[in-house]
Amino acid sequence: MNSNGDALEVPATYNDQTGEIPGLLESPIQQTMRGAQADSGAADAASELPTPNRDMNDLLRPPTNMTTMRKRFFEVQETIELKIEEFERYWPFIDNVWVRQHRAGTDRSGRITTDYYACRLQRPTYTPKQSDKSKPDGKPLRKKQIREGGTCQMRLKTVRIEGGYSGYTISRIGEQQSHTHDIDYMDKIKRNTVIMDIARAEVMKGYMPASVFTVMSENPEKLAAAGGRHLNRNDVRNASQAWRQVHREQLAVHAGYKYDHGNGIVRDEAVDLLGGPEGDISMVDPTMTEHQMVGPNTLRFPQESRAFLETYLPPSDLVAIEGKLPFVTMTYASSMDSFLSIAPGMPTVLSGPQSKSMTHYLRSKHDAILIGVGTALADNPALNCRMEGVGGFGGLGWEGQPRPIVIDPRARWLLTPQSRVLQTVSEGKGRGPWIIIAPGYPMDPNRLELLKFYGGKYLGLPDMDMQYRLRWEAILKALAAEGIRSVMVEGGGTIINELLQPENAKLVNSVIVTVAPTYLGTGGVVVCPSRNVDPSGRPKPVARFHQVKWQPLGEDVVMCGRLGGESNF
């Protein structure tokens, strides 16, 4: 109060570091600190301060599914695959939980780096030391508390791969299956990098820590989703302390806010907030609002069109069990005279647009899609899924993208970086193919390295049938051993005709056939398995479907049915 008994007006700017209010006398401590601003070492100290990598965009417009992704990174109940930029986007939101223990180094190619992390509570109990109680140069001390450690043994491993296929794989390791605490407890004892970077960045713009705290707390739901539910003013001061030690200039409140004596920083209702922190559209970083732009080739298959397929799809709770074969769905499009193409080696479009979208929806529901080398040579296929919401088409990582499998016993498929399947990998829109070859086939090391560079590999199988062909049961066992739980067989003619034979039909769980309203005529690739006969030599049907359902789809008709393997699931 002044000499007249009137309350002093507290201005909207003051020096938060010293507590100085313009117009009032400086204390000796304030004078000393102001004098230090002229120190010739200030510029050098400022140059050493880290530059924040985050700003208010990360809080106001966070990456989508933030709560879900933090939970996945916390629990690591399944292996997580992300592109490098996606990992770097999400990991700082959860790095308060995990502490890197050591780096195992890289492989000989220098492309693969493995890191091991442990839960922060695996650290020994921390007790402040006597040396922590004093600092030179009169610098203020952070308040440190005893933090109990050694209470959680959760660990994980991250593998970073760079090449034609680039990404991170995050998986849980060790015996402990879950944390001994929840994620909120970790958010309470330690703030993540993003929260602290946002606080530091805002203060470095010239805003008071109290104002930064108020603005960051304006939307409690977004703050909690980013891991900042327990943020307090001291966190903002601690995050910006080094910067404020060097920069002694006065700090301000954000536009649209004011200092209210007794209440701290509050909204100024008299100010239009359209250009304020929550209304400034120019501050939005488009890369932070979507995982990635959905391209023009993205397909959509309406929810109402999916119902008739559901009972013929792999169960959603499938798990890889030793000795159990994958769920196999055979699917293809044919003409009314049962042809797949009008001539061998000639790609032929049969499916209409709705059926094509259905095929990509089916791909998103399987771990792998399988074709023969003839189809690979004729079509130069991309072998990916373009359904909206899968990885590369609006989704994260490679979720929903099936693994391409090509049956190529003699390694005839000569891949190059220009092959569509490898270009798709480079674009982050598909996985590297696995190519199954006959046992003992000599392979050029350069071909092996090329496929490995794009995240694929060759699988040599030792099991052949009496005609020196790869056995289907052996193929499926090999895929199951690699963690494949479901396979969508798409062709071509040789593959389909082999699987329709009685000795193989028991391996097929579902069949989904699209019949196009056209006749192609003789001379093409036809679905027509070899004739089957009974013990007396009389011909009999090779296969008959049951639990059949017919569904019009555009100009096409889709037939769904069971063949022989439904009892396995």
Short mmCIF file of N, CA and C in Angstrom, two decimals, residues 149-277:
data_model
loop_
_atom_site.label_atom_id
_atom_site.label_comp_id
_atom_site.label_asym_id
_atom_site.label_seq_id
_atom_site.Cartn_x
_atom_site.Cartn_y
_atom_site.Cartn_z
N GLY A 149 14.12 -47.05 -4.40
CA GLY A 149 14.44 -47.74 -5.64
C GLY A 149 14.44 -49.25 -5.47
N GLY A 150 14.81 -49.94 -6.53
CA GLY A 150 14.89 -51.39 -6.50
C GLY A 150 13.55 -52.08 -6.34
N THR A 151 12.47 -51.40 -6.74
CA THR A 151 11.13 -51.97 -6.51
C THR A 151 10.49 -52.52 -7.78
N CYS A 152 11.08 -52.30 -8.93
CA CYS A 152 10.49 -52.79 -10.18
C CYS A 152 11.60 -53.28 -11.11
N GLN A 153 11.42 -54.47 -11.66
CA GLN A 153 12.46 -55.08 -12.49
C GLN A 153 12.06 -55.18 -13.96
N MET A 154 11.06 -54.42 -14.39
CA MET A 154 10.65 -54.45 -15.80
C MET A 154 11.79 -53.95 -16.69
N ARG A 155 11.99 -54.64 -17.82
CA ARG A 155 13.02 -54.24 -18.76
C ARG A 155 12.51 -54.38 -20.18
N LEU A 156 13.12 -53.64 -21.08
CA LEU A 156 12.78 -53.75 -22.49
C LEU A 156 14.02 -53.58 -23.35
N LYS A 157 13.86 -53.92 -24.60
CA LYS A 157 14.94 -53.81 -25.59
C LYS A 157 14.42 -53.06 -26.79
N THR A 158 15.21 -52.12 -27.30
CA THR A 158 14.87 -51.45 -28.55
C THR A 158 15.93 -51.79 -29.59
N VAL A 159 15.48 -52.09 -30.78
CA VAL A 159 16.38 -52.38 -31.90
C VAL A 159 16.08 -51.38 -33.01
N ARG A 160 17.06 -50.58 -33.35
CA ARG A 160 16.94 -49.60 -34.42
C ARG A 160 17.60 -50.16 -35.67
N ILE A 161 16.86 -50.19 -36.77
CA ILE A 161 17.37 -50.70 -38.03
C ILE A 161 17.30 -49.58 -39.06
N GLU A 162 18.39 -49.37 -39.77
CA GLU A 162 18.43 -48.35 -40.82
C GLU A 162 18.79 -49.01 -42.14
N GLY A 163 18.09 -48.63 -43.19
CA GLY A 163 18.32 -49.20 -44.52
C GLY A 163 17.12 -48.95 -45.40
N GLY A 164 16.89 -49.86 -46.36
CA GLY A 164 15.68 -49.76 -47.15
C GLY A 164 14.46 -49.87 -46.27
N TYR A 165 14.58 -50.73 -45.25
CA TYR A 165 13.61 -50.80 -44.16
C TYR A 165 14.24 -50.13 -42.96
N SER A 166 13.59 -49.09 -42.44
CA SER A 166 14.13 -48.37 -41.29
C SER A 166 13.05 -48.28 -40.23
N GLY A 167 13.40 -48.63 -39.00
CA GLY A 167 12.42 -48.55 -37.94
C GLY A 167 12.95 -49.04 -36.62
N TYR A 168 12.09 -48.99 -35.62
CA TYR A 168 12.39 -49.46 -34.28
C TYR A 168 11.50 -50.64 -33.94
N THR A 169 12.07 -51.61 -33.24
CA THR A 169 11.30 -52.70 -32.65
C THR A 169 11.51 -52.64 -31.15
N ILE A 170 10.39 -52.56 -30.41
CA ILE A 170 10.45 -52.47 -28.95
C ILE A 170 9.81 -53.72 -28.38
N SER A 171 10.53 -54.45 -27.53
CA SER A 171 10.00 -55.69 -26.97
C SER A 171 10.41 -55.82 -25.51
N ARG A 172 9.56 -56.48 -24.71
CA ARG A 172 9.85 -56.71 -23.31
C ARG A 172 10.83 -57.87 -23.17
N ILE A 173 11.74 -57.77 -22.21
CA ILE A 173 12.69 -58.85 -21.94
C ILE A 173 12.69 -59.11 -20.44
N GLY A 174 13.29 -60.21 -20.04
CA GLY A 174 13.36 -60.53 -18.62
C GLY A 174 12.14 -61.29 -18.14
N GLU A 175 12.17 -61.67 -16.89
CA GLU A 175 11.13 -62.51 -16.32
C GLU A 175 9.91 -61.72 -15.86
N GLN A 176 10.10 -60.47 -15.45
CA GLN A 176 8.96 -59.71 -14.93
C GLN A 176 8.03 -59.32 -16.07
N GLN A 177 6.75 -59.61 -15.89
CA GLN A 177 5.77 -59.41 -16.95
C GLN A 177 5.07 -58.06 -16.89
N SER A 178 5.13 -57.39 -15.76
CA SER A 178 4.45 -56.10 -15.62
C SER A 178 5.13 -55.28 -14.53
N HIS A 179 4.86 -53.98 -14.54
CA HIS A 179 5.41 -53.08 -13.53
C HIS A 179 4.75 -53.35 -12.18
N THR A 180 5.42 -52.95 -11.13
CA THR A 180 4.86 -53.04 -9.79
C THR A 180 4.10 -51.77 -9.42
N HIS A 181 3.89 -50.90 -10.37
CA HIS A 181 3.26 -49.60 -10.13
C HIS A 181 2.54 -49.21 -11.42
N ASP A 182 1.77 -48.15 -11.39
CA ASP A 182 1.10 -47.69 -12.61
C ASP A 182 1.86 -46.52 -13.21
N ILE A 183 1.42 -46.11 -14.37
CA ILE A 183 2.12 -45.05 -15.09
C ILE A 183 1.96 -43.71 -14.39
N ASP A 184 0.83 -43.51 -13.71
CA ASP A 184 0.61 -42.25 -13.01
C ASP A 184 1.63 -42.06 -11.89
N TYR A 185 2.03 -43.15 -11.25
CA TYR A 185 3.04 -43.05 -10.20
C TYR A 185 4.36 -42.53 -10.77
N MET A 186 4.74 -43.02 -11.95
CA MET A 186 5.99 -42.55 -12.57
C MET A 186 5.87 -41.09 -12.99
N ASP A 187 4.67 -40.70 -13.48
CA ASP A 187 4.47 -39.29 -13.84
C ASP A 187 4.56 -38.39 -12.62
N LYS A 188 4.25 -38.95 -11.47
CA LYS A 188 4.28 -38.16 -10.24
C LYS A 188 5.71 -37.93 -9.75
N ILE A 189 6.56 -38.94 -9.87
CA ILE A 189 7.91 -38.80 -9.32
C ILE A 189 8.91 -38.25 -10.33
N LYS A 190 8.55 -38.27 -11.63
CA LYS A 190 9.48 -37.81 -12.66
C LYS A 190 8.71 -37.30 -13.86
N ARG A 191 9.04 -36.09 -14.33
CA ARG A 191 8.39 -35.54 -15.52
C ARG A 191 9.14 -36.00 -16.77
N ASN A 192 8.43 -36.21 -17.85
CA ASN A 192 9.08 -36.66 -19.07
C ASN A 192 9.73 -35.49 -19.80
N THR A 193 10.53 -35.81 -20.80
CA THR A 193 11.30 -34.80 -21.53
C THR A 193 10.41 -33.78 -22.20
N VAL A 194 9.29 -34.22 -22.78
CA VAL A 194 8.42 -33.30 -23.51
C VAL A 194 7.86 -32.23 -22.58
N ILE A 195 7.35 -32.64 -21.43
CA ILE A 195 6.78 -31.68 -20.48
C ILE A 195 7.82 -30.64 -20.07
N MET A 196 9.02 -31.10 -19.75
CA MET A 196 10.06 -30.17 -19.31
C MET A 196 10.57 -29.30 -20.46
N ASP A 197 10.63 -29.87 -21.66
CA ASP A 197 11.06 -29.08 -22.82
C ASP A 197 10.06 -27.98 -23.14
N ILE A 198 8.77 -28.28 -23.04
CA ILE A 198 7.75 -27.27 -23.30
C ILE A 198 7.89 -26.13 -22.29
N ALA A 199 8.05 -26.49 -21.03
CA ALA A 199 8.20 -25.47 -19.99
C ALA A 199 9.42 -24.60 -20.26
N ARG A 200 10.55 -25.24 -20.60
CA ARG A 200 11.78 -24.49 -20.85
C ARG A 200 11.63 -23.59 -22.09
N ALA A 201 11.02 -24.12 -23.13
CA ALA A 201 10.88 -23.36 -24.37
C ALA A 201 10.03 -22.11 -24.16
N GLU A 202 8.96 -22.22 -23.37
CA GLU A 202 8.09 -21.07 -23.14
C GLU A 202 8.79 -20.00 -22.31
N VAL A 203 9.56 -20.40 -21.30
CA VAL A 203 10.30 -19.41 -20.52
C VAL A 203 11.35 -18.73 -21.40
N MET A 204 11.97 -19.49 -22.29
CA MET A 204 13.00 -18.91 -23.17
C MET A 204 12.41 -17.93 -24.17
N LYS A 205 11.10 -17.96 -24.35
CA LYS A 205 10.44 -16.95 -25.18
C LYS A 205 10.24 -15.64 -24.42
N GLY A 206 10.52 -15.66 -23.12
CA GLY A 206 10.39 -14.45 -22.32
C GLY A 206 9.20 -14.46 -21.40
N TYR A 207 8.63 -15.64 -21.13
CA TYR A 207 7.46 -15.72 -20.26
C TYR A 207 7.86 -16.17 -18.86
N MET A 208 7.12 -15.65 -17.86
CA MET A 208 7.36 -16.03 -16.47
C MET A 208 7.03 -17.50 -16.26
N PRO A 209 7.79 -18.21 -15.43
CA PRO A 209 7.45 -19.59 -15.11
C PRO A 209 6.02 -19.75 -14.60
N ALA A 210 5.55 -18.80 -13.77
CA ALA A 210 4.18 -18.90 -13.27
C ALA A 210 3.17 -18.81 -14.40
N SER A 211 3.46 -17.96 -15.40
CA SER A 211 2.56 -17.84 -16.54
C SER A 211 2.60 -19.09 -17.40
N VAL A 212 3.81 -19.66 -17.58
CA VAL A 212 3.95 -20.90 -18.35
C VAL A 212 3.16 -22.02 -17.69
N PHE A 213 3.28 -22.12 -16.37
CA PHE A 213 2.54 -23.17 -15.65
C PHE A 213 1.04 -23.00 -15.84
N THR A 214 0.56 -21.77 -15.76
CA THR A 214 -0.88 -21.53 -15.91
C THR A 214 -1.37 -21.92 -17.30
N VAL A 215 -0.62 -21.53 -18.32
CA VAL A 215 -1.03 -21.84 -19.69
C VAL A 215 -0.98 -23.34 -19.94
N MET A 216 0.06 -24.01 -19.46
CA MET A 216 0.16 -25.46 -19.65
C MET A 216 -0.94 -26.20 -18.91
N SER A 217 -1.45 -25.61 -17.83
CA SER A 217 -2.48 -26.27 -17.02
C SER A 217 -3.89 -25.93 -17.48
N GLU A 218 -4.03 -25.14 -18.53
CA GLU A 218 -5.35 -24.71 -18.99
C GLU A 218 -6.21 -25.89 -19.42
N ASN A 219 -5.59 -26.91 -19.99
CA ASN A 219 -6.34 -28.08 -20.43
C ASN A 219 -5.81 -29.31 -19.68
N PRO A 220 -6.41 -29.61 -18.53
CA PRO A 220 -5.89 -30.71 -17.69
C PRO A 220 -5.88 -32.06 -18.41
N GLU A 221 -6.86 -32.31 -19.29
CA GLU A 221 -6.92 -33.60 -19.98
C GLU A 221 -5.74 -33.78 -20.90
N LYS A 222 -5.41 -32.74 -21.67
CA LYS A 222 -4.27 -32.85 -22.58
C LYS A 222 -2.96 -32.94 -21.80
N LEU A 223 -2.88 -32.20 -20.71
CA LEU A 223 -1.67 -32.24 -19.90
C LEU A 223 -1.48 -33.63 -19.30
N ALA A 224 -2.57 -34.22 -18.82
CA ALA A 224 -2.48 -35.56 -18.24
C ALA A 224 -2.12 -36.59 -19.30
N ALA A 225 -2.70 -36.46 -20.52
CA ALA A 225 -2.42 -37.40 -21.60
C ALA A 225 -0.95 -37.37 -21.98
N ALA A 226 -0.32 -36.20 -21.85
CA ALA A 226 1.10 -36.06 -22.19
C ALA A 226 2.01 -36.44 -21.03
N GLY A 227 1.42 -36.84 -19.88
CA GLY A 227 2.22 -37.25 -18.74
C GLY A 227 2.51 -36.14 -17.75
N GLY A 228 1.76 -35.02 -17.84
CA GLY A 228 2.04 -33.87 -16.99
C GLY A 228 1.01 -33.58 -15.93
N ARG A 229 0.26 -34.58 -15.53
CA ARG A 229 -0.81 -34.34 -14.55
C ARG A 229 -0.27 -33.77 -13.24
N HIS A 230 0.95 -34.13 -12.89
CA HIS A 230 1.52 -33.69 -11.61
C HIS A 230 2.47 -32.51 -11.79
N LEU A 231 2.43 -31.83 -12.93
CA LEU A 231 3.29 -30.66 -13.15
C LEU A 231 2.99 -29.59 -12.10
N ASN A 232 4.04 -28.93 -11.60
CA ASN A 232 3.86 -27.81 -10.68
C ASN A 232 4.79 -26.67 -11.06
N ARG A 233 4.64 -25.56 -10.36
CA ARG A 233 5.43 -24.37 -10.70
C ARG A 233 6.93 -24.62 -10.54
N ASN A 234 7.28 -25.39 -9.53
CA ASN A 234 8.70 -25.67 -9.33
C ASN A 234 9.31 -26.41 -10.52
N ASP A 235 8.53 -27.28 -11.15
CA ASP A 235 9.04 -27.98 -12.33
C ASP A 235 9.41 -27.00 -13.43
N VAL A 236 8.56 -25.99 -13.63
CA VAL A 236 8.83 -24.99 -14.67
C VAL A 236 10.07 -24.19 -14.30
N ARG A 237 10.18 -23.83 -13.03
CA ARG A 237 11.37 -23.08 -12.59
C ARG A 237 12.63 -23.93 -12.76
N ASN A 238 12.55 -25.20 -12.37
CA ASN A 238 13.71 -26.07 -12.50
C ASN A 238 14.12 -26.26 -13.96
N ALA A 239 13.12 -26.41 -14.85
CA ALA A 239 13.41 -26.63 -16.26
C ALA A 239 14.11 -25.44 -16.89
N SER A 240 13.81 -24.24 -16.38
CA SER A 240 14.34 -23.01 -17.00
C SER A 240 15.42 -22.34 -16.16
N GLN A 241 15.84 -22.98 -15.07
CA GLN A 241 16.75 -22.32 -14.14
C GLN A 241 18.06 -21.91 -14.80
N ALA A 242 18.66 -22.82 -15.57
CA ALA A 242 19.96 -22.50 -16.19
C ALA A 242 19.82 -21.31 -17.15
N TRP A 243 18.73 -21.27 -17.88
CA TRP A 243 18.54 -20.16 -18.82
C TRP A 243 18.33 -18.86 -18.07
N ARG A 244 17.57 -18.90 -16.99
CA ARG A 244 17.29 -17.67 -16.24
C ARG A 244 18.51 -17.18 -15.48
N GLN A 245 19.45 -18.08 -15.19
CA GLN A 245 20.69 -17.65 -14.56
C GLN A 245 21.50 -16.74 -15.48
N VAL A 246 21.36 -16.95 -16.77
CA VAL A 246 22.12 -16.18 -17.75
C VAL A 246 21.34 -14.96 -18.23
N HIS A 247 20.03 -15.13 -18.42
CA HIS A 247 19.19 -14.06 -18.95
C HIS A 247 18.43 -13.41 -17.81
N ARG A 248 18.80 -12.17 -17.51
CA ARG A 248 18.22 -11.46 -16.36
C ARG A 248 17.12 -10.50 -16.76
N GLU A 249 16.72 -10.51 -18.03
CA GLU A 249 15.71 -9.55 -18.45
C GLU A 249 14.36 -9.87 -17.83
N GLN A 250 13.51 -8.87 -17.85
CA GLN A 250 12.19 -9.04 -17.28
C GLN A 250 11.38 -10.05 -18.09
N LEU A 251 10.59 -10.82 -17.41
CA LEU A 251 9.74 -11.82 -18.04
C LEU A 251 8.29 -11.36 -18.00
N ALA A 252 7.51 -11.81 -18.96
CA ALA A 252 6.14 -11.34 -19.11
C ALA A 252 5.15 -12.48 -18.96
N VAL A 253 3.89 -12.13 -18.83
CA VAL A 253 2.83 -13.13 -18.87
C VAL A 253 2.38 -13.30 -20.31
N HIS A 254 1.72 -14.40 -20.60
CA HIS A 254 1.23 -14.65 -21.95
C HIS A 254 0.10 -13.69 -22.31
N ALA A 255 -0.04 -13.44 -23.59
CA ALA A 255 -1.15 -12.61 -24.07
C ALA A 255 -2.47 -13.23 -23.64
N GLY A 256 -3.36 -12.39 -23.12
CA GLY A 256 -4.65 -12.90 -22.67
C GLY A 256 -4.66 -13.32 -21.22
N TYR A 257 -3.55 -13.11 -20.52
CA TYR A 257 -3.45 -13.45 -19.09
C TYR A 257 -2.96 -12.22 -18.33
N LYS A 258 -3.12 -12.24 -17.03
CA LYS A 258 -2.67 -11.13 -16.20
C LYS A 258 -2.26 -11.65 -14.83
N TYR A 259 -1.49 -10.81 -14.12
CA TYR A 259 -1.12 -11.14 -12.74
C TYR A 259 -2.22 -10.62 -11.83
N ASP A 260 -2.82 -11.50 -11.05
CA ASP A 260 -3.87 -11.13 -10.12
C ASP A 260 -3.36 -11.37 -8.71
N HIS A 261 -3.22 -10.29 -7.94
CA HIS A 261 -2.65 -10.39 -6.60
C HIS A 261 -3.46 -11.37 -5.76
N GLY A 262 -2.77 -12.35 -5.23
CA GLY A 262 -3.42 -13.35 -4.40
C GLY A 262 -3.84 -14.59 -5.17
N ASN A 263 -3.97 -14.46 -6.48
CA ASN A 263 -4.40 -15.60 -7.30
C ASN A 263 -3.36 -16.01 -8.33
N GLY A 264 -2.28 -15.26 -8.43
CA GLY A 264 -1.25 -15.60 -9.40
C GLY A 264 -1.65 -15.17 -10.81
N ILE A 265 -1.25 -15.97 -11.79
CA ILE A 265 -1.55 -15.67 -13.19
C ILE A 265 -2.91 -16.24 -13.54
N VAL A 266 -3.79 -15.39 -14.06
CA VAL A 266 -5.14 -15.82 -14.43
C VAL A 266 -5.47 -15.29 -15.82
N ARG A 267 -6.52 -15.81 -16.40
CA ARG A 267 -6.99 -15.29 -17.68
C ARG A 267 -7.48 -13.85 -17.52
N ASP A 268 -7.19 -13.06 -18.53
CA ASP A 268 -7.72 -11.69 -18.57
C ASP A 268 -8.95 -11.71 -19.45
N GLU A 269 -10.12 -11.72 -18.82
CA GLU A 269 -11.36 -11.87 -19.57
C GLU A 269 -11.61 -10.69 -20.50
N ALA A 270 -10.93 -9.58 -20.27
CA ALA A 270 -11.15 -8.40 -21.10
C ALA A 270 -10.37 -8.46 -22.40
N VAL A 271 -9.49 -9.47 -22.55
CA VAL A 271 -8.64 -9.56 -23.74
C VAL A 271 -9.16 -10.66 -24.66
N ASP A 272 -9.23 -10.37 -25.95
CA ASP A 272 -9.64 -11.37 -26.93
C ASP A 272 -8.53 -12.40 -27.07
N LEU A 273 -8.87 -13.67 -26.82
CA LEU A 273 -7.86 -14.73 -26.84
C LEU A 273 -7.71 -15.39 -28.20
N LEU A 274 -8.34 -14.83 -29.24
CA LEU A 274 -8.29 -15.50 -30.55
C LEU A 274 -6.87 -15.73 -31.02
N GLY A 275 -5.98 -14.80 -30.68
CA GLY A 275 -4.59 -14.98 -31.11
C GLY A 275 -3.72 -15.57 -30.03
N GLY A 276 -4.34 -16.02 -28.93
CA GLY A 276 -3.59 -16.58 -27.83
C GLY A 276 -3.10 -17.97 -28.09
N PRO A 277 -2.54 -18.62 -27.09
CA PRO A 277 -1.91 -19.92 -27.26
C PRO A 277 -2.83 -20.98 -27.81
#
